[in-house]
XYZ file of C-alpha atoms in Angstrom:
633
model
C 105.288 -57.103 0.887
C 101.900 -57.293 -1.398
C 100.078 -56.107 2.692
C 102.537 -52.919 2.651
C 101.866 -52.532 -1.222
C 98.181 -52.489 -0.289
C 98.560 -50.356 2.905
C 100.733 -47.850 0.244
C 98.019 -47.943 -2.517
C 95.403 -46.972 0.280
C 97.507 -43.981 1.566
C 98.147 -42.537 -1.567
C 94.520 -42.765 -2.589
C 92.778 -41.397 0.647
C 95.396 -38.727 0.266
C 94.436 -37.850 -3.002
C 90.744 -38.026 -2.348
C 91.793 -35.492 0.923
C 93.930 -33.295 -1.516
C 90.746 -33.793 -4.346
C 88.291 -32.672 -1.410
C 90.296 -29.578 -0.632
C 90.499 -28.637 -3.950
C 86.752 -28.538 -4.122
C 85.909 -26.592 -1.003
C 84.054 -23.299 -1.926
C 86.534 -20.159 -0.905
C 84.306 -18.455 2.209
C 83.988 -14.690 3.130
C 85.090 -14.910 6.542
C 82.465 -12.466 9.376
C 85.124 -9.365 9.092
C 84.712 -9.891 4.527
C 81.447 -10.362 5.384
C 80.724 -7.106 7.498
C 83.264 -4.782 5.562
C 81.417 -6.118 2.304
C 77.933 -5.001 3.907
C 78.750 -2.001 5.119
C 77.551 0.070 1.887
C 74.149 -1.632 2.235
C 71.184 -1.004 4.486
C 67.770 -1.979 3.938
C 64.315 -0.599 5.828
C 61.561 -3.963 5.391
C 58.022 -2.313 4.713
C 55.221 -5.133 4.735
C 53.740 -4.591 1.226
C 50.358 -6.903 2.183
C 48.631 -8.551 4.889
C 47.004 -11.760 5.288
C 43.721 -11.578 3.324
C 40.251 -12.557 4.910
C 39.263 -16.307 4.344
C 43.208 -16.743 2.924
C 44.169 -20.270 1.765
C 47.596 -21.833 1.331
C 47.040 -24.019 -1.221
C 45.104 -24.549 -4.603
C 41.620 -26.644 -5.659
C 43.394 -29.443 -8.246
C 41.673 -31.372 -10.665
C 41.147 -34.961 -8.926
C 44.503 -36.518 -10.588
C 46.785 -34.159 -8.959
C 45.234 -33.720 -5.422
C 47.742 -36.052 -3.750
C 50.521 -33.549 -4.689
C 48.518 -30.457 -4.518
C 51.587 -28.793 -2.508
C 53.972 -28.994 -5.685
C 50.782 -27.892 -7.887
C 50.375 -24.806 -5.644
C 54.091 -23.579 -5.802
C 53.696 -20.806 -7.923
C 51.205 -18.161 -8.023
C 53.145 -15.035 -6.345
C 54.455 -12.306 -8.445
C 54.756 -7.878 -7.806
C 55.841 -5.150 -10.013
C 56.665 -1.670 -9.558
C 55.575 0.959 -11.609
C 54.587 5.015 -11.655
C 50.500 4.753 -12.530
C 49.681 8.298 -11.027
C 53.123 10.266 -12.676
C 54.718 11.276 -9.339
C 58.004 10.444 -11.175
C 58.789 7.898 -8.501
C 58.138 3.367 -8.599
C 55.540 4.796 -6.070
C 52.764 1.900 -7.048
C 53.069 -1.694 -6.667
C 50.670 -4.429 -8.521
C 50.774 -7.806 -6.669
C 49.802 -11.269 -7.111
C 48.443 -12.774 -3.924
C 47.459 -16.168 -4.358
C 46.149 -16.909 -1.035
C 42.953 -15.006 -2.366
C 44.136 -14.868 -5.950
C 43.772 -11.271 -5.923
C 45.753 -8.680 -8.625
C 45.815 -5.324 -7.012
C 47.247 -2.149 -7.709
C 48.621 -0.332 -4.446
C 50.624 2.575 -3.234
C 54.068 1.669 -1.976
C 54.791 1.797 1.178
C 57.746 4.461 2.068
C 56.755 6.209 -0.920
C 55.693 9.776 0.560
C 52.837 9.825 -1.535
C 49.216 9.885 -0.493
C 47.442 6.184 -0.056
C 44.675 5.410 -2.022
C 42.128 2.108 -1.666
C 43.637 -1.279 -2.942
C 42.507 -1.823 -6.609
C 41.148 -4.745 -8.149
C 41.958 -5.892 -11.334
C 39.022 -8.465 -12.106
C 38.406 -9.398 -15.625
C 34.768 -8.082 -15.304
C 32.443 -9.203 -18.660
C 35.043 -11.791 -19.778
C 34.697 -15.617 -18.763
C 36.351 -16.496 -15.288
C 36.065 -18.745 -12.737
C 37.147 -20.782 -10.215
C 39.184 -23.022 -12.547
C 41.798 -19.966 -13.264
C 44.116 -17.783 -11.183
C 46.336 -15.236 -11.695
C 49.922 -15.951 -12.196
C 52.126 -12.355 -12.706
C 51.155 -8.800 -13.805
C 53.225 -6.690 -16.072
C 52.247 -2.614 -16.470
C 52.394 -1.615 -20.293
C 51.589 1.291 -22.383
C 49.892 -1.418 -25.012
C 47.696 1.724 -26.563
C 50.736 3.931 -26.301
C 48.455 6.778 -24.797
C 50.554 7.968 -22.489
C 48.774 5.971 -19.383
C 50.057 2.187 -18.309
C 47.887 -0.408 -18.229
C 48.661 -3.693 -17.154
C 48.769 -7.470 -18.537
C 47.663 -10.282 -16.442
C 48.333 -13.641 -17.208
C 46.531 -17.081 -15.599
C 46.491 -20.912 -15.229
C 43.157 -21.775 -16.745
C 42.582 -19.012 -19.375
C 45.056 -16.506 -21.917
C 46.075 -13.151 -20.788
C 43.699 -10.018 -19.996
C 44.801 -6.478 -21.273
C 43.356 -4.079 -18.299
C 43.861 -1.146 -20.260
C 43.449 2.557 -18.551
C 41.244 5.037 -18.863
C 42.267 7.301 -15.165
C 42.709 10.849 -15.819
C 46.357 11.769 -15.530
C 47.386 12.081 -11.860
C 45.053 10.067 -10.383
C 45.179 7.248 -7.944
C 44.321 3.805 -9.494
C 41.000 2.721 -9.014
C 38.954 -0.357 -10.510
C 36.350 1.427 -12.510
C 39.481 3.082 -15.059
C 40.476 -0.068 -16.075
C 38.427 -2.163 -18.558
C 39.527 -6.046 -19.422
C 40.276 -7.353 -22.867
C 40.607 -10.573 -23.823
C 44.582 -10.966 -25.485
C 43.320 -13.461 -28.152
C 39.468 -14.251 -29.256
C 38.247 -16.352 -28.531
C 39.794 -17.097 -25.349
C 41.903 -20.168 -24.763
C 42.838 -22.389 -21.965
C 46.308 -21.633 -21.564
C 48.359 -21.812 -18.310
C 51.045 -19.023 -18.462
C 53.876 -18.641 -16.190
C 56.133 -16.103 -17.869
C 54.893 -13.165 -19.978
C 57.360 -10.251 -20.978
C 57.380 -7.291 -23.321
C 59.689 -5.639 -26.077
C 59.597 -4.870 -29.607
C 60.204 -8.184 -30.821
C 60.257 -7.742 -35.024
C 61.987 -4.527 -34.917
C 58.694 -2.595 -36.122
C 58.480 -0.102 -33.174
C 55.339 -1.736 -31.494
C 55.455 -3.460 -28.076
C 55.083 -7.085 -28.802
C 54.023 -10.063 -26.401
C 55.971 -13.171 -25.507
C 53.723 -15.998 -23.243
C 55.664 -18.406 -22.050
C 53.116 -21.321 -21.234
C 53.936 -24.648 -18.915
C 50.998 -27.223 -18.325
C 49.346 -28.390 -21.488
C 47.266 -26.160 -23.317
C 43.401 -27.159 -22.554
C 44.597 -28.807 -19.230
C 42.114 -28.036 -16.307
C 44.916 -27.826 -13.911
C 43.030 -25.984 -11.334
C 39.393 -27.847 -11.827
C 38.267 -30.095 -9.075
C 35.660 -31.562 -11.017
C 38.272 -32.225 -13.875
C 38.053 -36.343 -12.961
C 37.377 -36.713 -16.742
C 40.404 -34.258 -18.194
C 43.054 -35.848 -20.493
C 45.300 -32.960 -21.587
C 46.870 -32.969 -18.363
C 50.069 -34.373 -17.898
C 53.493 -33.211 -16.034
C 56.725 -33.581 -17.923
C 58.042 -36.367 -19.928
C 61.546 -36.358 -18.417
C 63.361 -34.532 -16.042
C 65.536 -32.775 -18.417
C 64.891 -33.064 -21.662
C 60.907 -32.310 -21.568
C 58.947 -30.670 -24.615
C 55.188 -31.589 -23.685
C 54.042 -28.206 -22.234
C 51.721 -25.774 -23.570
C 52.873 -23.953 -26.314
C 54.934 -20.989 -26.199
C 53.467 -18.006 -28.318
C 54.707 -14.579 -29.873
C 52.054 -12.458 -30.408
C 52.645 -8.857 -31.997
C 51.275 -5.993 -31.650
C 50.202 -2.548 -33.142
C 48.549 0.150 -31.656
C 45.294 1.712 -33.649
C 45.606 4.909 -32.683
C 43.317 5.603 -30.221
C 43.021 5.813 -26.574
C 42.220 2.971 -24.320
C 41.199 0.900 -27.204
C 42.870 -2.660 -27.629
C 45.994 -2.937 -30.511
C 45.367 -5.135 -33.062
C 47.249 -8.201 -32.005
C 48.678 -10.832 -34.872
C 50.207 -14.242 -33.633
C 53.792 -14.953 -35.212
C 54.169 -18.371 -33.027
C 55.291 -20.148 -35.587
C 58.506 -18.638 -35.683
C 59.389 -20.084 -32.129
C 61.943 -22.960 -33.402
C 60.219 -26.121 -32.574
C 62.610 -27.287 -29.351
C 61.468 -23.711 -27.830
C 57.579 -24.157 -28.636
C 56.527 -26.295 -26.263
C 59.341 -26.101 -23.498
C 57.919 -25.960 -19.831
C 59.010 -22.111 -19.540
C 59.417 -20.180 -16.200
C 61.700 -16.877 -17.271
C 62.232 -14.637 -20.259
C 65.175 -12.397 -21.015
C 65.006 -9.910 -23.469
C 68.507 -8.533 -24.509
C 70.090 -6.988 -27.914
C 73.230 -8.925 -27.825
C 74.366 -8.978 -31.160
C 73.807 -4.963 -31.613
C 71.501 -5.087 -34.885
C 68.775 -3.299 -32.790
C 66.431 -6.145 -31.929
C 66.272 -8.135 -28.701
C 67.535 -11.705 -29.016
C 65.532 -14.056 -26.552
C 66.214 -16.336 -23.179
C 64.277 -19.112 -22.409
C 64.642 -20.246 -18.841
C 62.469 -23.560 -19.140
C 61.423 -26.252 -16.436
C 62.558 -30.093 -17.027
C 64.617 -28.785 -20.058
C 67.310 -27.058 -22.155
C 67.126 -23.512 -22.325
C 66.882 -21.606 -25.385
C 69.162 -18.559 -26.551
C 67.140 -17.616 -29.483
C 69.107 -15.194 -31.994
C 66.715 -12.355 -33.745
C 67.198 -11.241 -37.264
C 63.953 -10.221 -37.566
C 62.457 -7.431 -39.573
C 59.213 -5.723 -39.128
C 56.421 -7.929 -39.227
C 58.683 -11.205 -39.915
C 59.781 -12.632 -37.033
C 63.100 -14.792 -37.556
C 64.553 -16.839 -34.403
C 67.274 -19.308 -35.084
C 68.125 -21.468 -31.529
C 72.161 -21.586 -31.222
C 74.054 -23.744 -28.763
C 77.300 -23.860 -27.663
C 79.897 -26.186 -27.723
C 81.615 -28.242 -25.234
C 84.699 -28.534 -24.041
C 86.877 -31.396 -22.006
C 86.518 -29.229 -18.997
C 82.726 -28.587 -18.923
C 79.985 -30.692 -18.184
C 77.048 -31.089 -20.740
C 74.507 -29.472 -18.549
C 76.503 -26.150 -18.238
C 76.889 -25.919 -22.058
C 74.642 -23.209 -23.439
C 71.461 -24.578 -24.741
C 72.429 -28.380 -23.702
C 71.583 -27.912 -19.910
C 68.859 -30.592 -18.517
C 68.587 -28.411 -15.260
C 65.524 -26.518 -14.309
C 66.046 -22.702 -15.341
C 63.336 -20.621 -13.427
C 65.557 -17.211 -13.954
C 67.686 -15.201 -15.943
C 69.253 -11.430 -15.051
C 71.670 -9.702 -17.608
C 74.815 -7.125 -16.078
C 77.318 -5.587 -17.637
C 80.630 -5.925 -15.460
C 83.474 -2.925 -15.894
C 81.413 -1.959 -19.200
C 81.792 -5.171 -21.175
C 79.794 -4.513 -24.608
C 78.374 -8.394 -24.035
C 76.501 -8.958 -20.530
C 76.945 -11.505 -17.552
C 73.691 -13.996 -17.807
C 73.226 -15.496 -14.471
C 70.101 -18.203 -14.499
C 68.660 -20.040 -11.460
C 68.340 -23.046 -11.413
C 67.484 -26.021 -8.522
C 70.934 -25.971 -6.137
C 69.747 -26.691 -2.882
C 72.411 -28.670 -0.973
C 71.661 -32.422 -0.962
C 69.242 -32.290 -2.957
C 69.067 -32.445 -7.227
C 72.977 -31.370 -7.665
C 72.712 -28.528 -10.150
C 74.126 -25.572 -10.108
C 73.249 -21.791 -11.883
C 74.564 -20.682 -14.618
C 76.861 -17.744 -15.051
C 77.962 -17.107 -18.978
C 80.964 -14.872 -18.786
C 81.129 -13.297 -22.430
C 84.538 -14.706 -24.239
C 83.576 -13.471 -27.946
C 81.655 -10.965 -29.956
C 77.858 -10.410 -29.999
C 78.490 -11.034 -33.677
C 79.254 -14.289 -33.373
C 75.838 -15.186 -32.693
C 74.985 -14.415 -36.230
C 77.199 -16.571 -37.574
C 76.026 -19.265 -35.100
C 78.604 -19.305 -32.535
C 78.025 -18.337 -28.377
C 80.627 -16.583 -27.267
C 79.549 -16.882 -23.627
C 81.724 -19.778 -21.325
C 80.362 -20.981 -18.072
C 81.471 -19.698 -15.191
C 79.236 -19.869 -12.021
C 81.606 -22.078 -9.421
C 84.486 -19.656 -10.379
C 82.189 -16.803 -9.973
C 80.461 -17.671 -6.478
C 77.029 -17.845 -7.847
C 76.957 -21.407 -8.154
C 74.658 -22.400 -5.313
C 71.760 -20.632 -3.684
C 68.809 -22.832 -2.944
C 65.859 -23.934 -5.006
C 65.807 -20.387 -7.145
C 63.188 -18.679 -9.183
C 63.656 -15.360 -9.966
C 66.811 -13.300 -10.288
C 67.379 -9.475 -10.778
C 70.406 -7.163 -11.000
C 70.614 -3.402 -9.753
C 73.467 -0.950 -8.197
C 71.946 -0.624 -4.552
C 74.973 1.328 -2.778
C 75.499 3.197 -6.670
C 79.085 2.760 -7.320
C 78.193 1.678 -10.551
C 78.718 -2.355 -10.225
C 75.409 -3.731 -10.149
C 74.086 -6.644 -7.060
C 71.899 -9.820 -7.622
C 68.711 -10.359 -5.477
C 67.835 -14.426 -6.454
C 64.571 -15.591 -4.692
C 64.784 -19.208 -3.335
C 62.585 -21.641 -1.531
C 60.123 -24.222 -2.889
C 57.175 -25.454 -0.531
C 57.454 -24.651 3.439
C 56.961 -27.254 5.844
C 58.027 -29.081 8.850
C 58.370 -32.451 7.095
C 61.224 -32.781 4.042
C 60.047 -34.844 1.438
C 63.137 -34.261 -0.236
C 64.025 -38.027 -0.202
C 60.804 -38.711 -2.264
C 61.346 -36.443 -4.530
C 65.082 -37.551 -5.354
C 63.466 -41.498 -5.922
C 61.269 -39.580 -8.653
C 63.885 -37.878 -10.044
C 66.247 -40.506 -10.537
C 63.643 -43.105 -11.777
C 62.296 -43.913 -15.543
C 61.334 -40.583 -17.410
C 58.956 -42.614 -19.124
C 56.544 -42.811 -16.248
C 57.572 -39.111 -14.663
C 54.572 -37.556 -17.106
C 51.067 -39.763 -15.455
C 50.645 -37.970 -12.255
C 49.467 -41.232 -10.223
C 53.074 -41.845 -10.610
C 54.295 -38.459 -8.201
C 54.380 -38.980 -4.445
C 52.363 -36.895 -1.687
C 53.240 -33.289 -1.459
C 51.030 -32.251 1.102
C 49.648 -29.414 3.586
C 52.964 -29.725 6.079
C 55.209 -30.892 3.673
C 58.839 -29.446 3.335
C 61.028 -28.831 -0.095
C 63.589 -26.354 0.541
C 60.945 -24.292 2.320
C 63.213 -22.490 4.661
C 66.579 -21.004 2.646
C 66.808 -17.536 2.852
C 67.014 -14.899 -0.471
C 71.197 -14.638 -1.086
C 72.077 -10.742 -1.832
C 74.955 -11.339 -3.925
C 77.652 -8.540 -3.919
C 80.702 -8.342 -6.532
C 84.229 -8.264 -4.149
C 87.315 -6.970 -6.087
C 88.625 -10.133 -7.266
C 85.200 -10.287 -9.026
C 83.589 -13.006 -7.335
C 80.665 -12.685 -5.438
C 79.071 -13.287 -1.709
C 75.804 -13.773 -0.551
C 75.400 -10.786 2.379
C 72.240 -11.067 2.913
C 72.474 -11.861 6.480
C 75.316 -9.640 7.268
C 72.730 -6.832 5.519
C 69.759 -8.352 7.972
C 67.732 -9.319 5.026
C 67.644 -12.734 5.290
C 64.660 -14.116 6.284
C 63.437 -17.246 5.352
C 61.193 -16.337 2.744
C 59.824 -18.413 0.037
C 60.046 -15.673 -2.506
C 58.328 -15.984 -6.565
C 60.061 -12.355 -7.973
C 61.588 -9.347 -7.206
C 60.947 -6.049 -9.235
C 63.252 -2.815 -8.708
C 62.251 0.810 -8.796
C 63.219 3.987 -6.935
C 60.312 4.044 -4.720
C 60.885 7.622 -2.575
C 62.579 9.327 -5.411
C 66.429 9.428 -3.724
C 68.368 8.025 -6.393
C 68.215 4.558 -4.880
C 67.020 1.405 -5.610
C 64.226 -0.610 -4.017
C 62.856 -3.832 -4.566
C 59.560 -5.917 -4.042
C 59.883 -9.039 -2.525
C 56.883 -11.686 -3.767
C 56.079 -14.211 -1.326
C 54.291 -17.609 -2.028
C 51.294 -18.165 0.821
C 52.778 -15.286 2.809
C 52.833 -11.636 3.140
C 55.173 -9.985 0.866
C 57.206 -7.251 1.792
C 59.031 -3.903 0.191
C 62.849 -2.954 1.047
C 63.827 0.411 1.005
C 66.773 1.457 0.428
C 68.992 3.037 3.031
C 72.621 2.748 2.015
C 74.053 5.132 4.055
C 76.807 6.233 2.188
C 75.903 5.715 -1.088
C 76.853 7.856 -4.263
C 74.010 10.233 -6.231
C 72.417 8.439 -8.229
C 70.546 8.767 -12.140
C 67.146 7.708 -12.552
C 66.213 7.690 -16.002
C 62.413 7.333 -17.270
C 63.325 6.946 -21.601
C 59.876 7.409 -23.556
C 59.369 8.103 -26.691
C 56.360 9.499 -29.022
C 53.041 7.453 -28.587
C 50.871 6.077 -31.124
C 47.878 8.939 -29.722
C 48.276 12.381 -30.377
C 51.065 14.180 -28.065
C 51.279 10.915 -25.848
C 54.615 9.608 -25.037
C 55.478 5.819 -23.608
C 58.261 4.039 -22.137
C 60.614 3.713 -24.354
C 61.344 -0.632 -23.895
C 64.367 -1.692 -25.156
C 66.453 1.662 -25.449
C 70.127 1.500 -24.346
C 71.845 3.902 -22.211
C 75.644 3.838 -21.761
C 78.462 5.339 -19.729
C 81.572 5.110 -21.893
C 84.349 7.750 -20.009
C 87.193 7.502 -18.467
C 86.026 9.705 -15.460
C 83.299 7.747 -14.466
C 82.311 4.058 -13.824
C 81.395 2.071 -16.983
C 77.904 1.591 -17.197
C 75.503 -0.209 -19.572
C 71.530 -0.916 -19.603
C 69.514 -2.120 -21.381
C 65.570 -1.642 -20.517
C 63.454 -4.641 -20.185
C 61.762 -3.971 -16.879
C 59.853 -7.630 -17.267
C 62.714 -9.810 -17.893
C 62.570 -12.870 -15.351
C 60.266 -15.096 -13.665
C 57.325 -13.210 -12.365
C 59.149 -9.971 -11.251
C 58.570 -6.730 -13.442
C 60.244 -4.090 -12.629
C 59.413 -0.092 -12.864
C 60.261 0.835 -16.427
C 63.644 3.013 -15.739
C 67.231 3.231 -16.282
C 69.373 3.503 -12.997
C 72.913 4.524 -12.721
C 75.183 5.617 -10.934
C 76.838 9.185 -10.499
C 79.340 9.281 -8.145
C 81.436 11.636 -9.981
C 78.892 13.971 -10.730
C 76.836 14.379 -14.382
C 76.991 11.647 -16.897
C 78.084 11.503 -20.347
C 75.362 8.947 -21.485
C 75.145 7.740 -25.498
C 71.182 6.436 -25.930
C 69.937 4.066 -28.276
C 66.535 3.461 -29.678
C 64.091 2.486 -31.803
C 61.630 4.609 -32.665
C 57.459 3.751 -33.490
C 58.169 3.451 -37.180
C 60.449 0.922 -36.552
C 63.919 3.481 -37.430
C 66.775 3.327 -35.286
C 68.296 6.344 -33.735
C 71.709 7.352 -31.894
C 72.421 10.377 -29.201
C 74.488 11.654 -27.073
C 73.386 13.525 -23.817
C 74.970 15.167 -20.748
C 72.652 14.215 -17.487
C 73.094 15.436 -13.977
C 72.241 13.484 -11.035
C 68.572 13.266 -10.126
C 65.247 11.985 -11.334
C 64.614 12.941 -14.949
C 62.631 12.091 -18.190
C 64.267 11.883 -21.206
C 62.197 11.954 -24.546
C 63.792 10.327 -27.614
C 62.646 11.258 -30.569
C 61.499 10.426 -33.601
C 64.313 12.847 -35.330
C 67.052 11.083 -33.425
C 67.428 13.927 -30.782
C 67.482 13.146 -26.982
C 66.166 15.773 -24.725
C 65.781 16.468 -20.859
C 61.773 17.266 -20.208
């Protein structure tokens, strides 16, 4: 009897752990979902780069991290698309190449406009050397003349201000743009996230530098043997030793192509954001009081959702976290997450006043066991005030859940039907030899010895961590969970992608993207959905600080609220991300035809403004102005 009762007992629990298993099987598009959902989508692949003379494919490390150089050297690669010469297209591309740490400036290929030499952006008269290299770019109108310049930001020194002096219509070249130093005097600071908006609400486009090693640590010196700043993270997940965050604001002087006068309000950062080892930033007004509230995707950590209540020239950021529940795990609770955010895209599904926040995170299978996140608005943006997040986690239910080793992430309408896509990049350090196992027996061992370097195994030349995944596309399917058809669409190669950045590169009303590559080329797809809806391509600016000068207008809202069209809503923050700006428009879509579109903006005195505007489909600038009126130019 007790030998049947045992036989019973182990039937009824393998069939259980069977019925458990079944349960937890991921739904699966099958090849005829998979082709119908691809169908809207085609893609030409444009090589952006080439393999530079004397290229290298890893980094010079100071002495106590040269036995895993390969991790040290994962990062590096970052693009962005912008319109430098005024052709009204994303027609130039800057890119980060860190096989010859190079920041150029370049025409985009497919654009129809006429090619011009490669510019360098080298911080000529300021100190640099072989101890720094350039992380990401971001183009910015920081003198508000009109012209962009561009921000680059480093490992072994703070941020240089290229700011432009080109006549109007002319290609890029090296000579127009002269380097500034970001702070004086400069620091050793090693940046992996920079982004843009107007921060305290004053009109001015402020500066948030998102810093990871240790200020002062000679990550990239070889002949650092005697360097004691540097150290890697004190834990796994709950890690607050990295360099120090900072919020620097701005104000332009009035005159062209001379630096703005640039004040440092760091200390409002709340003290678990300040020193968190931070890959992304995410700009986004979510509470509606006109300035942006904050994302920090950090490394080793929690994220941050920092709420803003701040008024010109007092910056106020109050961290709020959400709560959990019996059904969800502590690391998908807003704010109380120990995974390793390196991403963050906002979309606004069917119109919802609050957005969709998808992060990356580490998910490769096998591997550390995270997931993204997806927070699915359940509230009011005006519950952040009050301290509440009214966003639940949803990524499993959503599809999103798993993608590979993920860095950046970025959300556009690429067949415009009005529901936007996700482009994530994946992939870690390429190889033919996983050293995945090692890197688990780190991971799961005392935190307390994870920050001493001699304590890290071998990541070597060779060397394998999730180096071949491919780049999911993920496309929304009318139950409202999404797919990855990115090799149904025949884009996915097996990339190990940094960013993306979006722009309408050929003028057609359709988005393109930049694809970033660590150590190889990167490449540019253009869009050729072949039955795709007209499209709206926006370019919002508003009145410079210098003379008749007008400049993007960062952080304006556009929205599509009528019944006889899809429901629409951006927001522009073309640097939100990893390293991946994009070109400083709005894109919509039009598939019925013109577009009743309600704008929202700030203007350079700090005054916020509300209009309503009709807009065909097409390419087109629209100037808000300082006496609330929006206008077609």
């Amino acid at each position: 009897m007790r030998q049947m009762y045992r036989v019973a007992t182990l039937a009824l629990a393998l069939a259980l752990m069977g019925a458990l298993g079944v349960l937890t099987v991921r739904p699966a598009a099958s090849e005829r979902e998979q082709a119908e959902g691809a169908a809207p989508f085609a893609f030409e692949t444009l090589a952006l780069n080439s393999e530079p003379d004397g290229a290298r494919h890893g980094r010079d490390v100071a002495p106590a991290l040269e036995h895993f150089r390969g991790w040290i050297s994962s990062v590096g690669a970052g693009g962005a698309l912008a319109d430098m010469r005024g052709t009204g297209k994303s027609a130039d591309a800057c890119l980060v190449d860190p096989r010859d740490d190079s920041v150029t400036l370049r025409n985009a290929p497919g654009s129809g406009e006429a090619d011009y030499p490669v510019a360098h952006l080298r911080p000529e008269g300021l100190p640099y050397d072989h101890t720094m290299a350039p992380m990401g770019c971001v183009p910015a109108d920081l003198d508000e003349d009109g012209d962009l310049d561009v921000l680059v930001y480093y490992w072994g020194r703070s941020p240089v201000m290229f700011l432009n002096s080109g006549e109007p219509g002319t290609a890029p070249a090296p000579e127009d743009f002269t380097a500034h130093e970001l702070v004086e005097p400069m620091q050793v600071w090693n940046t992996t996230a920079l982004n843009v908006a107007d921060i305290d609400g004053s009109g001015g486009l402020d500066i948030l530098v998102g810093n990871y090693f240790p200020d002062g640590a000679r990550v990239l010196d070889p002949e650092a043997d005697d360097e004691t700043r540097m150290e890697m993270q004190q834990s796994m997940g709950l890690a607050t030793n990295a360099g120090r965050n900072r919020i620097l604001l701005t104000e332009p002087t009035g005159e062209a192509d001379t630096p703005p006068r640039i004040s440092d309000a760091s200390t409002a950062l709340p003290e678990r954001a300040m020193n968190a080892w931070t890959l992304a930033i995410g700009f986004q007004d979510l509470t509606g009081n006109g300035v942006p509230d904050i994302y920090l995707g950090n490394d080793f950590g929690n994220d941050n959702l920092l709420v803003n209540t701040s008024t010109p020239g007092e910056v106020e950021l109050e961290i709020v976290d959400g709560e959990r529940d019996m059904t969800t795990p502590k690391s998908q609770v807003m704010g109380n997450g120990s995974f390793k955010g390196m991403g963050v895209a906002f979309t606004y599904v069917d119109g919802s006043d609050l957005p969709l926040m998808v992060v990356s995170n580490i998910t490769s299978p096998h591997a550390l066991h995270e997931s993204n996140f997806a927070f699915v608005p359940d509230g009011e943006g005006s519950d952040l005030l009050e301290g509440r997040v009214p966003f639940d986690e949803d990524s499993e239910g959503l599809g999103l859940a798993r993608s590979g080793w993920s860095w950046d992430v970025k959300a556009g309408d690429f067949d415009n039907d009005g529901t936007e896509e996700l482009f994530q990049a994946t992939g870690f350090l390429k190889g033919e030899h996983t050293r995945w196992p090692e890197l688990q027996e780190i991971a799961m061992g005392n935190d307390q010895l994870l920050k001493y370097p001699w304590v890290w195994p071998t990541f070597a030349e060779g060397d394998d961590l999730s180096g071949h995944e491919t780049n999911p596309f993920w496309v929304r399917g009318e139950d409202g969970r999404y797919t990855d058809l990115a090799e149904a669409v025949g884009i996915a190669e097996e990339d190990v992608t940094r960013a993306y950045s979006f722009g309408d590169v050929n003028g057609d009303g359709l988005l393109d993207a930049v694809v970033a590559n660590q150590w190889e080329d990167s490449r540019l797809l253009l869009n050729a959905a072949p039955d795709a809806a007209p499209g709206v391509v926006l370019r919002l600016v508003r009145p410079g600080a210098v003379g008749d000068a007008t400049t993007p207008a960062i952080g304006a809202t556009a929205v599509v609220d009528d019944p006889a069209h899809p429901p629409q809503v951006r927001q522009l923050f073309p640097a939100n991300g990893h390293v991946g700006s994009s070109d400083s428009i709005v894109h919509l879509a039009a598939p019925e035809g013109d577009l009743p579109l309600t704008f929202t903006w700030r203007d350079g005195r700090g005054r916020t403004h509300s209009a309503d505007l009709v807009v065909e489909p097409g390419t087109h600038t629209i100037l808000l102005d300082d006496d609330g009126t929006a206008v077609v130019r």
